[in-house]
């Protein structure tokens, strides 16, 4: 089924990308930090009950293969059901290779800090590498909070996301008018090339 296919693909993607060549890397413009161009998303495939020992074990294997293949970036969101809680169970503790990325996803700006603290708690991390505003939901409300978190050292980087090939023009306008956004995440794949000029 689709879930098994995605899980298998996640496990082998870093290895296949590597082959005999070095892993494809990209620099984060604001810091110069280099991270692998392909990361591990957790939507659907990591949304499994933590009480399912077999499912948890398989996801732990995926994470182990991912790191062994040179992977670093793992992305999640409160929107992804049990994914963040599962990550807290399967991530190796204090692993310096991890580049953690999650999101704030609530229409209520005042609830943003609570949701973000919950994400840190679920991941079992003192801070996150990248905190993003998921699908630009209430972005005007959340952006000041993300800036505060960055100043406090609770996140190293801040970003905005949009998925399903929508809102690319709004992303451009935000990047042109707002200071301090380190990362953007948009839909761009062989199946959806609408972001191309």
mmCIF file with all atom_site columns, C-alpha atoms in Angstrom:
data_model
loop_
_atom_site.group_PDB
_atom_site.id
_atom_site.type_symbol
_atom_site.label_atom_id
_atom_site.label_alt_id
_atom_site.label_comp_id
_atom_site.label_asym_id
_atom_site.label_entity_id
_atom_site.label_seq_id
_atom_site.pdbx_PDB_ins_code
_atom_site.Cartn_x
_atom_site.Cartn_y
_atom_site.Cartn_z
_atom_site.occupancy
_atom_site.B_iso_or_equiv
_atom_site.pdbx_formal_charge
_atom_site.auth_seq_id
_atom_site.auth_comp_id
_atom_site.auth_asym_id
_atom_site.auth_atom_id
_atom_site.pdbx_PDB_model_num
ATOM 1   C CA . UNK A 1 1   ? 0.000  0.000  0.000   1.00 0.00 ? 1   UNK A CA 1
ATOM 2   C CA . UNK A 1 2   ? 0.957  3.665  -0.221  1.00 0.00 ? 2   UNK A CA 1
ATOM 3   C CA . UNK A 1 3   ? 2.125  3.895  3.388   1.00 0.00 ? 3   UNK A CA 1
ATOM 4   C CA . UNK A 1 4   ? 4.542  0.958  2.958   1.00 0.00 ? 4   UNK A CA 1
ATOM 5   C CA . UNK A 1 5   ? 5.841  2.384  -0.308  1.00 0.00 ? 5   UNK A CA 1
ATOM 6   C CA . UNK A 1 6   ? 6.500  5.798  1.276   1.00 0.00 ? 6   UNK A CA 1
ATOM 7   C CA . UNK A 1 7   ? 8.193  4.208  4.264   1.00 0.00 ? 7   UNK A CA 1
ATOM 8   C CA . UNK A 1 8   ? 10.447 2.104  2.057   1.00 0.00 ? 8   UNK A CA 1
ATOM 9   C CA . UNK A 1 9   ? 11.267 5.112  -0.099  1.00 0.00 ? 9   UNK A CA 1
ATOM 10  C CA . UNK A 1 10  ? 12.175 7.183  2.934   1.00 0.00 ? 10  UNK A CA 1
ATOM 11  C CA . UNK A 1 11  ? 14.571 4.505  4.081   1.00 0.00 ? 11  UNK A CA 1
ATOM 12  C CA . UNK A 1 12  ? 16.490 4.260  0.828   1.00 0.00 ? 12  UNK A CA 1
ATOM 13  C CA . UNK A 1 13  ? 16.353 7.820  -0.505  1.00 0.00 ? 13  UNK A CA 1
ATOM 14  C CA . UNK A 1 14  ? 19.527 9.077  1.228   1.00 0.00 ? 14  UNK A CA 1
ATOM 15  C CA . UNK A 1 15  ? 21.429 5.966  0.157   1.00 0.00 ? 15  UNK A CA 1
ATOM 16  C CA . UNK A 1 16  ? 20.259 6.192  -3.441  1.00 0.00 ? 16  UNK A CA 1
ATOM 17  C CA . UNK A 1 17  ? 21.046 9.894  -3.576  1.00 0.00 ? 17  UNK A CA 1
ATOM 18  C CA . UNK A 1 18  ? 24.569 9.227  -2.383  1.00 0.00 ? 18  UNK A CA 1
ATOM 19  C CA . UNK A 1 19  ? 25.716 6.401  -4.662  1.00 0.00 ? 19  UNK A CA 1
ATOM 20  C CA . UNK A 1 20  ? 29.428 6.882  -5.376  1.00 0.00 ? 20  UNK A CA 1
ATOM 21  C CA . UNK A 1 21  ? 29.090 10.654 -5.305  1.00 0.00 ? 21  UNK A CA 1
ATOM 22  C CA . UNK A 1 22  ? 28.966 12.994 -2.323  1.00 0.00 ? 22  UNK A CA 1
ATOM 23  C CA . UNK A 1 23  ? 25.495 13.778 -1.009  1.00 0.00 ? 23  UNK A CA 1
ATOM 24  C CA . UNK A 1 24  ? 23.905 16.790 -2.744  1.00 0.00 ? 24  UNK A CA 1
ATOM 25  C CA . UNK A 1 25  ? 24.127 19.723 -0.319  1.00 0.00 ? 25  UNK A CA 1
ATOM 26  C CA . UNK A 1 26  ? 22.588 23.188 -0.195  1.00 0.00 ? 26  UNK A CA 1
ATOM 27  C CA . UNK A 1 27  ? 23.562 26.259 1.822   1.00 0.00 ? 27  UNK A CA 1
ATOM 28  C CA . UNK A 1 28  ? 21.167 28.192 4.027   1.00 0.00 ? 28  UNK A CA 1
ATOM 29  C CA . UNK A 1 29  ? 21.709 31.752 2.744   1.00 0.00 ? 29  UNK A CA 1
ATOM 30  C CA . UNK A 1 30  ? 21.497 33.530 6.116   1.00 0.00 ? 30  UNK A CA 1
ATOM 31  C CA . UNK A 1 31  ? 24.080 31.323 7.845   1.00 0.00 ? 31  UNK A CA 1
ATOM 32  C CA . UNK A 1 32  ? 26.032 29.514 5.139   1.00 0.00 ? 32  UNK A CA 1
ATOM 33  C CA . UNK A 1 33  ? 25.314 26.217 6.914   1.00 0.00 ? 33  UNK A CA 1
ATOM 34  C CA . UNK A 1 34  ? 25.225 23.322 4.477   1.00 0.00 ? 34  UNK A CA 1
ATOM 35  C CA . UNK A 1 35  ? 22.535 20.666 4.767   1.00 0.00 ? 35  UNK A CA 1
ATOM 36  C CA . UNK A 1 36  ? 21.527 17.793 2.496   1.00 0.00 ? 36  UNK A CA 1
ATOM 37  C CA . UNK A 1 37  ? 19.154 18.838 -0.280  1.00 0.00 ? 37  UNK A CA 1
ATOM 38  C CA . UNK A 1 38  ? 16.844 15.915 0.523   1.00 0.00 ? 38  UNK A CA 1
ATOM 39  C CA . UNK A 1 39  ? 15.371 15.458 3.983   1.00 0.00 ? 39  UNK A CA 1
ATOM 40  C CA . UNK A 1 40  ? 12.948 13.116 5.705   1.00 0.00 ? 40  UNK A CA 1
ATOM 41  C CA . UNK A 1 41  ? 9.332  14.231 5.921   1.00 0.00 ? 41  UNK A CA 1
ATOM 42  C CA . UNK A 1 42  ? 7.048  12.642 8.502   1.00 0.00 ? 42  UNK A CA 1
ATOM 43  C CA . UNK A 1 43  ? 3.568  13.323 7.103   1.00 0.00 ? 43  UNK A CA 1
ATOM 44  C CA . UNK A 1 44  ? 1.512  10.104 6.954   1.00 0.00 ? 44  UNK A CA 1
ATOM 45  C CA . UNK A 1 45  ? 4.416  7.682  7.366   1.00 0.00 ? 45  UNK A CA 1
ATOM 46  C CA . UNK A 1 46  ? 5.186  8.661  10.971  1.00 0.00 ? 46  UNK A CA 1
ATOM 47  C CA . UNK A 1 47  ? 1.568  9.154  12.030  1.00 0.00 ? 47  UNK A CA 1
ATOM 48  C CA . UNK A 1 48  ? 1.209  5.781  13.714  1.00 0.00 ? 48  UNK A CA 1
ATOM 49  C CA . UNK A 1 49  ? 0.195  4.842  17.273  1.00 0.00 ? 49  UNK A CA 1
ATOM 50  C CA . UNK A 1 50  ? 3.146  4.858  19.679  1.00 0.00 ? 50  UNK A CA 1
ATOM 51  C CA . UNK A 1 51  ? 1.713  1.705  21.254  1.00 0.00 ? 51  UNK A CA 1
ATOM 52  C CA . UNK A 1 52  ? 2.231  -0.246 18.017  1.00 0.00 ? 52  UNK A CA 1
ATOM 53  C CA . UNK A 1 53  ? 5.647  -1.752 18.778  1.00 0.00 ? 53  UNK A CA 1
ATOM 54  C CA . UNK A 1 54  ? 6.160  -3.087 15.240  1.00 0.00 ? 54  UNK A CA 1
ATOM 55  C CA . UNK A 1 55  ? 5.330  0.265  13.610  1.00 0.00 ? 55  UNK A CA 1
ATOM 56  C CA . UNK A 1 56  ? 7.588  2.153  16.027  1.00 0.00 ? 56  UNK A CA 1
ATOM 57  C CA . UNK A 1 57  ? 10.451 -0.297 15.413  1.00 0.00 ? 57  UNK A CA 1
ATOM 58  C CA . UNK A 1 58  ? 10.127 0.102  11.651  1.00 0.00 ? 58  UNK A CA 1
ATOM 59  C CA . UNK A 1 59  ? 10.205 3.901  11.895  1.00 0.00 ? 59  UNK A CA 1
ATOM 60  C CA . UNK A 1 60  ? 13.267 3.668  14.139  1.00 0.00 ? 60  UNK A CA 1
ATOM 61  C CA . UNK A 1 61  ? 14.938 1.616  11.389  1.00 0.00 ? 61  UNK A CA 1
ATOM 62  C CA . UNK A 1 62  ? 14.008 4.284  8.832   1.00 0.00 ? 62  UNK A CA 1
ATOM 63  C CA . UNK A 1 63  ? 15.643 6.974  10.974  1.00 0.00 ? 63  UNK A CA 1
ATOM 64  C CA . UNK A 1 64  ? 18.764 4.840  11.481  1.00 0.00 ? 64  UNK A CA 1
ATOM 65  C CA . UNK A 1 65  ? 19.079 4.196  7.723   1.00 0.00 ? 65  UNK A CA 1
ATOM 66  C CA . UNK A 1 66  ? 18.449 7.871  7.055   1.00 0.00 ? 66  UNK A CA 1
ATOM 67  C CA . UNK A 1 67  ? 21.328 8.996  9.281   1.00 0.00 ? 67  UNK A CA 1
ATOM 68  C CA . UNK A 1 68  ? 23.584 6.182  8.052   1.00 0.00 ? 68  UNK A CA 1
ATOM 69  C CA . UNK A 1 69  ? 23.008 7.379  4.486   1.00 0.00 ? 69  UNK A CA 1
ATOM 70  C CA . UNK A 1 70  ? 24.095 10.906 5.352   1.00 0.00 ? 70  UNK A CA 1
ATOM 71  C CA . UNK A 1 71  ? 20.656 12.392 6.026   1.00 0.00 ? 71  UNK A CA 1
ATOM 72  C CA . UNK A 1 72  ? 20.204 15.185 8.581   1.00 0.00 ? 72  UNK A CA 1
ATOM 73  C CA . UNK A 1 73  ? 17.030 17.203 7.979   1.00 0.00 ? 73  UNK A CA 1
ATOM 74  C CA . UNK A 1 74  ? 13.859 15.766 9.532   1.00 0.00 ? 74  UNK A CA 1
ATOM 75  C CA . UNK A 1 75  ? 10.678 17.800 9.078   1.00 0.00 ? 75  UNK A CA 1
ATOM 76  C CA . UNK A 1 76  ? 7.393  17.495 10.943  1.00 0.00 ? 76  UNK A CA 1
ATOM 77  C CA . UNK A 1 77  ? 4.367  19.495 12.095  1.00 0.00 ? 77  UNK A CA 1
ATOM 78  C CA . UNK A 1 78  ? 1.611  19.445 14.717  1.00 0.00 ? 78  UNK A CA 1
ATOM 79  C CA . UNK A 1 79  ? -0.669 18.829 11.728  1.00 0.00 ? 79  UNK A CA 1
ATOM 80  C CA . UNK A 1 80  ? 0.873  15.382 11.207  1.00 0.00 ? 80  UNK A CA 1
ATOM 81  C CA . UNK A 1 81  ? -1.024 13.569 13.957  1.00 0.00 ? 81  UNK A CA 1
ATOM 82  C CA . UNK A 1 82  ? 1.284  11.375 16.060  1.00 0.00 ? 82  UNK A CA 1
ATOM 83  C CA . UNK A 1 83  ? 4.425  12.108 14.006  1.00 0.00 ? 83  UNK A CA 1
ATOM 84  C CA . UNK A 1 84  ? 6.117  14.468 16.462  1.00 0.00 ? 84  UNK A CA 1
ATOM 85  C CA . UNK A 1 85  ? 5.434  12.158 19.404  1.00 0.00 ? 85  UNK A CA 1
ATOM 86  C CA . UNK A 1 86  ? 6.823  9.220  17.447  1.00 0.00 ? 86  UNK A CA 1
ATOM 87  C CA . UNK A 1 87  ? 9.957  11.199 16.567  1.00 0.00 ? 87  UNK A CA 1
ATOM 88  C CA . UNK A 1 88  ? 10.514 11.728 20.272  1.00 0.00 ? 88  UNK A CA 1
ATOM 89  C CA . UNK A 1 89  ? 10.568 7.948  20.661  1.00 0.00 ? 89  UNK A CA 1
ATOM 90  C CA . UNK A 1 90  ? 12.792 7.007  17.726  1.00 0.00 ? 90  UNK A CA 1
ATOM 91  C CA . UNK A 1 91  ? 15.342 9.823  17.423  1.00 0.00 ? 91  UNK A CA 1
ATOM 92  C CA . UNK A 1 92  ? 18.759 9.053  18.860  1.00 0.00 ? 92  UNK A CA 1
ATOM 93  C CA . UNK A 1 93  ? 19.362 11.310 21.861  1.00 0.00 ? 93  UNK A CA 1
ATOM 94  C CA . UNK A 1 94  ? 21.688 14.276 21.433  1.00 0.00 ? 94  UNK A CA 1
ATOM 95  C CA . UNK A 1 95  ? 22.594 13.238 17.885  1.00 0.00 ? 95  UNK A CA 1
ATOM 96  C CA . UNK A 1 96  ? 24.639 16.081 16.393  1.00 0.00 ? 96  UNK A CA 1
ATOM 97  C CA . UNK A 1 97  ? 23.657 15.016 12.875  1.00 0.00 ? 97  UNK A CA 1
ATOM 98  C CA . UNK A 1 98  ? 19.987 15.942 13.355  1.00 0.00 ? 98  UNK A CA 1
ATOM 99  C CA . UNK A 1 99  ? 18.715 19.149 11.765  1.00 0.00 ? 99  UNK A CA 1
ATOM 100 C CA . UNK A 1 100 ? 15.241 19.409 13.299  1.00 0.00 ? 100 UNK A CA 1
ATOM 101 C CA . UNK A 1 101 ? 12.491 21.280 11.482  1.00 0.00 ? 101 UNK A CA 1
ATOM 102 C CA . UNK A 1 102 ? 8.907  21.640 12.616  1.00 0.00 ? 102 UNK A CA 1
ATOM 103 C CA . UNK A 1 103 ? 6.097  24.146 12.317  1.00 0.00 ? 103 UNK A CA 1
ATOM 104 C CA . UNK A 1 104 ? 3.496  26.216 14.081  1.00 0.00 ? 104 UNK A CA 1
ATOM 105 C CA . UNK A 1 105 ? 0.018  25.459 12.739  1.00 0.00 ? 105 UNK A CA 1
ATOM 106 C CA . UNK A 1 106 ? -2.834 27.242 14.456  1.00 0.00 ? 106 UNK A CA 1
ATOM 107 C CA . UNK A 1 107 ? -5.132 30.102 13.406  1.00 0.00 ? 107 UNK A CA 1
ATOM 108 C CA . UNK A 1 108 ? -4.857 31.564 16.919  1.00 0.00 ? 108 UNK A CA 1
ATOM 109 C CA . UNK A 1 109 ? -1.674 33.610 17.232  1.00 0.00 ? 109 UNK A CA 1
ATOM 110 C CA . UNK A 1 110 ? -1.736 33.579 21.038  1.00 0.00 ? 110 UNK A CA 1
ATOM 111 C CA . UNK A 1 111 ? -1.732 29.768 21.020  1.00 0.00 ? 111 UNK A CA 1
ATOM 112 C CA . UNK A 1 112 ? 1.395  29.599 18.847  1.00 0.00 ? 112 UNK A CA 1
ATOM 113 C CA . UNK A 1 113 ? 3.952  29.590 21.697  1.00 0.00 ? 113 UNK A CA 1
ATOM 114 C CA . UNK A 1 114 ? 2.054  26.831 23.530  1.00 0.00 ? 114 UNK A CA 1
ATOM 115 C CA . UNK A 1 115 ? 1.940  24.692 20.404  1.00 0.00 ? 115 UNK A CA 1
ATOM 116 C CA . UNK A 1 116 ? 5.630  25.260 19.677  1.00 0.00 ? 116 UNK A CA 1
ATOM 117 C CA . UNK A 1 117 ? 6.637  24.377 23.254  1.00 0.00 ? 117 UNK A CA 1
ATOM 118 C CA . UNK A 1 118 ? 4.577  21.203 22.927  1.00 0.00 ? 118 UNK A CA 1
ATOM 119 C CA . UNK A 1 119 ? 6.489  20.315 19.753  1.00 0.00 ? 119 UNK A CA 1
ATOM 120 C CA . UNK A 1 120 ? 9.807  20.696 21.583  1.00 0.00 ? 120 UNK A CA 1
ATOM 121 C CA . UNK A 1 121 ? 8.472  18.520 24.372  1.00 0.00 ? 121 UNK A CA 1
ATOM 122 C CA . UNK A 1 122 ? 7.271  15.823 21.955  1.00 0.00 ? 122 UNK A CA 1
ATOM 123 C CA . UNK A 1 123 ? 10.588 15.798 20.052  1.00 0.00 ? 123 UNK A CA 1
ATOM 124 C CA . UNK A 1 124 ? 12.377 15.807 23.451  1.00 0.00 ? 124 UNK A CA 1
ATOM 125 C CA . UNK A 1 125 ? 14.599 18.682 22.351  1.00 0.00 ? 125 UNK A CA 1
ATOM 126 C CA . UNK A 1 126 ? 15.627 21.857 24.209  1.00 0.00 ? 126 UNK A CA 1
ATOM 127 C CA . UNK A 1 127 ? 15.429 23.817 20.957  1.00 0.00 ? 127 UNK A CA 1
ATOM 128 C CA . UNK A 1 128 ? 14.665 23.250 17.290  1.00 0.00 ? 128 UNK A CA 1
ATOM 129 C CA . UNK A 1 129 ? 16.921 24.105 14.368  1.00 0.00 ? 129 UNK A CA 1
ATOM 130 C CA . UNK A 1 130 ? 14.100 25.478 12.214  1.00 0.00 ? 130 UNK A CA 1
ATOM 131 C CA . UNK A 1 131 ? 10.618 26.656 13.214  1.00 0.00 ? 131 UNK A CA 1
ATOM 132 C CA . UNK A 1 132 ? 8.295  27.441 10.311  1.00 0.00 ? 132 UNK A CA 1
ATOM 133 C CA . UNK A 1 133 ? 4.805  28.838 9.834   1.00 0.00 ? 133 UNK A CA 1
ATOM 134 C CA . UNK A 1 134 ? 2.871  25.958 8.289   1.00 0.00 ? 134 UNK A CA 1
ATOM 135 C CA . UNK A 1 135 ? 1.041  26.878 5.084   1.00 0.00 ? 135 UNK A CA 1
ATOM 136 C CA . UNK A 1 136 ? 1.257  30.563 6.047   1.00 0.00 ? 136 UNK A CA 1
ATOM 137 C CA . UNK A 1 137 ? -1.588 30.051 8.550   1.00 0.00 ? 137 UNK A CA 1
ATOM 138 C CA . UNK A 1 138 ? -1.929 33.322 10.525  1.00 0.00 ? 138 UNK A CA 1
ATOM 139 C CA . UNK A 1 139 ? 1.590  34.221 9.452   1.00 0.00 ? 139 UNK A CA 1
ATOM 140 C CA . UNK A 1 140 ? 1.282  37.848 10.536  1.00 0.00 ? 140 UNK A CA 1
ATOM 141 C CA . UNK A 1 141 ? 0.497  36.701 14.082  1.00 0.00 ? 141 UNK A CA 1
ATOM 142 C CA . UNK A 1 142 ? 3.178  34.008 14.278  1.00 0.00 ? 142 UNK A CA 1
ATOM 143 C CA . UNK A 1 143 ? 6.121  35.808 12.675  1.00 0.00 ? 143 UNK A CA 1
ATOM 144 C CA . UNK A 1 144 ? 6.821  38.084 15.688  1.00 0.00 ? 144 UNK A CA 1
ATOM 145 C CA . UNK A 1 145 ? 6.722  35.019 17.958  1.00 0.00 ? 145 UNK A CA 1
ATOM 146 C CA . UNK A 1 146 ? 9.200  33.171 15.747  1.00 0.00 ? 146 UNK A CA 1
ATOM 147 C CA . UNK A 1 147 ? 11.506 36.186 15.864  1.00 0.00 ? 147 UNK A CA 1
ATOM 148 C CA . UNK A 1 148 ? 11.278 36.192 19.666  1.00 0.00 ? 148 UNK A CA 1
ATOM 149 C CA . UNK A 1 149 ? 12.053 32.478 19.784  1.00 0.00 ? 149 UNK A CA 1
ATOM 150 C CA . UNK A 1 150 ? 15.097 33.020 17.591  1.00 0.00 ? 150 UNK A CA 1
ATOM 151 C CA . UNK A 1 151 ? 16.322 35.840 19.842  1.00 0.00 ? 151 UNK A CA 1
ATOM 152 C CA . UNK A 1 152 ? 15.865 33.569 22.877  1.00 0.00 ? 152 UNK A CA 1
ATOM 153 C CA . UNK A 1 153 ? 17.724 30.667 21.254  1.00 0.00 ? 153 UNK A CA 1
ATOM 154 C CA . UNK A 1 154 ? 14.694 28.363 21.140  1.00 0.00 ? 154 UNK A CA 1
ATOM 155 C CA . UNK A 1 155 ? 15.091 28.104 17.368  1.00 0.00 ? 155 UNK A CA 1
ATOM 156 C CA . UNK A 1 156 ? 18.156 28.838 15.275  1.00 0.00 ? 156 UNK A CA 1
ATOM 157 C CA . UNK A 1 157 ? 16.242 29.604 12.077  1.00 0.00 ? 157 UNK A CA 1
ATOM 158 C CA . UNK A 1 158 ? 12.734 30.679 11.111  1.00 0.00 ? 158 UNK A CA 1
ATOM 159 C CA . UNK A 1 159 ? 10.775 30.033 7.953   1.00 0.00 ? 159 UNK A CA 1
ATOM 160 C CA . UNK A 1 160 ? 7.498  29.931 6.089   1.00 0.00 ? 160 UNK A CA 1
ATOM 161 C CA . UNK A 1 161 ? 5.913  27.085 4.131   1.00 0.00 ? 161 UNK A CA 1
ATOM 162 C CA . UNK A 1 162 ? 3.249  26.497 1.547   1.00 0.00 ? 162 UNK A CA 1
ATOM 163 C CA . UNK A 1 163 ? 2.171  23.195 0.065   1.00 0.00 ? 163 UNK A CA 1
ATOM 164 C CA . UNK A 1 164 ? -0.075 21.797 -2.659  1.00 0.00 ? 164 UNK A CA 1
ATOM 165 C CA . UNK A 1 165 ? 1.308  24.298 -5.184  1.00 0.00 ? 165 UNK A CA 1
ATOM 166 C CA . UNK A 1 166 ? -0.532 27.278 -3.779  1.00 0.00 ? 166 UNK A CA 1
ATOM 167 C CA . UNK A 1 167 ? 0.395  30.716 -2.433  1.00 0.00 ? 167 UNK A CA 1
ATOM 168 C CA . UNK A 1 168 ? 3.756  30.964 -4.194  1.00 0.00 ? 168 UNK A CA 1
ATOM 169 C CA . UNK A 1 169 ? 3.082  34.617 -5.007  1.00 0.00 ? 169 UNK A CA 1
ATOM 170 C CA . UNK A 1 170 ? 2.280  35.358 -1.361  1.00 0.00 ? 170 UNK A CA 1
ATOM 171 C CA . UNK A 1 171 ? 5.536  33.658 -0.335  1.00 0.00 ? 171 UNK A CA 1
ATOM 172 C CA . UNK A 1 172 ? 7.395  35.976 -2.719  1.00 0.00 ? 172 UNK A CA 1
ATOM 173 C CA . UNK A 1 173 ? 5.677  39.038 -1.260  1.00 0.00 ? 173 UNK A CA 1
ATOM 174 C CA . UNK A 1 174 ? 6.437  38.000 2.319   1.00 0.00 ? 174 UNK A CA 1
ATOM 175 C CA . UNK A 1 175 ? 10.091 37.317 1.517   1.00 0.00 ? 175 UNK A CA 1
ATOM 176 C CA . UNK A 1 176 ? 10.303 40.731 -0.143  1.00 0.00 ? 176 UNK A CA 1
ATOM 177 C CA . UNK A 1 177 ? 8.724  42.647 2.732   1.00 0.00 ? 177 UNK A CA 1
ATOM 178 C CA . UNK A 1 178 ? 9.622  40.809 5.961   1.00 0.00 ? 178 UNK A CA 1
ATOM 179 C CA . UNK A 1 179 ? 13.060 40.712 7.563   1.00 0.00 ? 179 UNK A CA 1
ATOM 180 C CA . UNK A 1 180 ? 14.837 37.721 9.010   1.00 0.00 ? 180 UNK A CA 1
ATOM 181 C CA . UNK A 1 181 ? 13.156 34.791 7.274   1.00 0.00 ? 181 UNK A CA 1
ATOM 182 C CA . UNK A 1 182 ? 15.873 32.171 6.830   1.00 0.00 ? 182 UNK A CA 1
ATOM 183 C CA . UNK A 1 183 ? 14.062 29.380 4.990   1.00 0.00 ? 183 UNK A CA 1
ATOM 184 C CA . UNK A 1 184 ? 11.093 28.882 2.721   1.00 0.00 ? 184 UNK A CA 1
ATOM 185 C CA . UNK A 1 185 ? 9.508  25.547 1.919   1.00 0.00 ? 185 UNK A CA 1
ATOM 186 C CA . UNK A 1 186 ? 7.327  25.262 -1.175  1.00 0.00 ? 186 UNK A CA 1
ATOM 187 C CA . UNK A 1 187 ? 5.886  22.525 -3.317  1.00 0.00 ? 187 UNK A CA 1
ATOM 188 C CA . UNK A 1 188 ? 8.277  21.666 -6.128  1.00 0.00 ? 188 UNK A CA 1
ATOM 189 C CA . UNK A 1 189 ? 8.515  18.200 -7.590  1.00 0.00 ? 189 UNK A CA 1
ATOM 190 C CA . UNK A 1 190 ? 8.247  16.373 -10.907 1.00 0.00 ? 190 UNK A CA 1
ATOM 191 C CA . UNK A 1 191 ? 4.509  16.099 -10.196 1.00 0.00 ? 191 UNK A CA 1
ATOM 192 C CA . UNK A 1 192 ? 4.074  19.813 -9.408  1.00 0.00 ? 192 UNK A CA 1
ATOM 193 C CA . UNK A 1 193 ? 6.337  22.311 -11.165 1.00 0.00 ? 193 UNK A CA 1
ATOM 194 C CA . UNK A 1 194 ? 4.063  25.345 -10.739 1.00 0.00 ? 194 UNK A CA 1
ATOM 195 C CA . UNK A 1 195 ? 6.791  27.190 -8.806  1.00 0.00 ? 195 UNK A CA 1
ATOM 196 C CA . UNK A 1 196 ? 8.896  27.494 -11.969 1.00 0.00 ? 196 UNK A CA 1
ATOM 197 C CA . UNK A 1 197 ? 8.887  30.950 -13.611 1.00 0.00 ? 197 UNK A CA 1
#
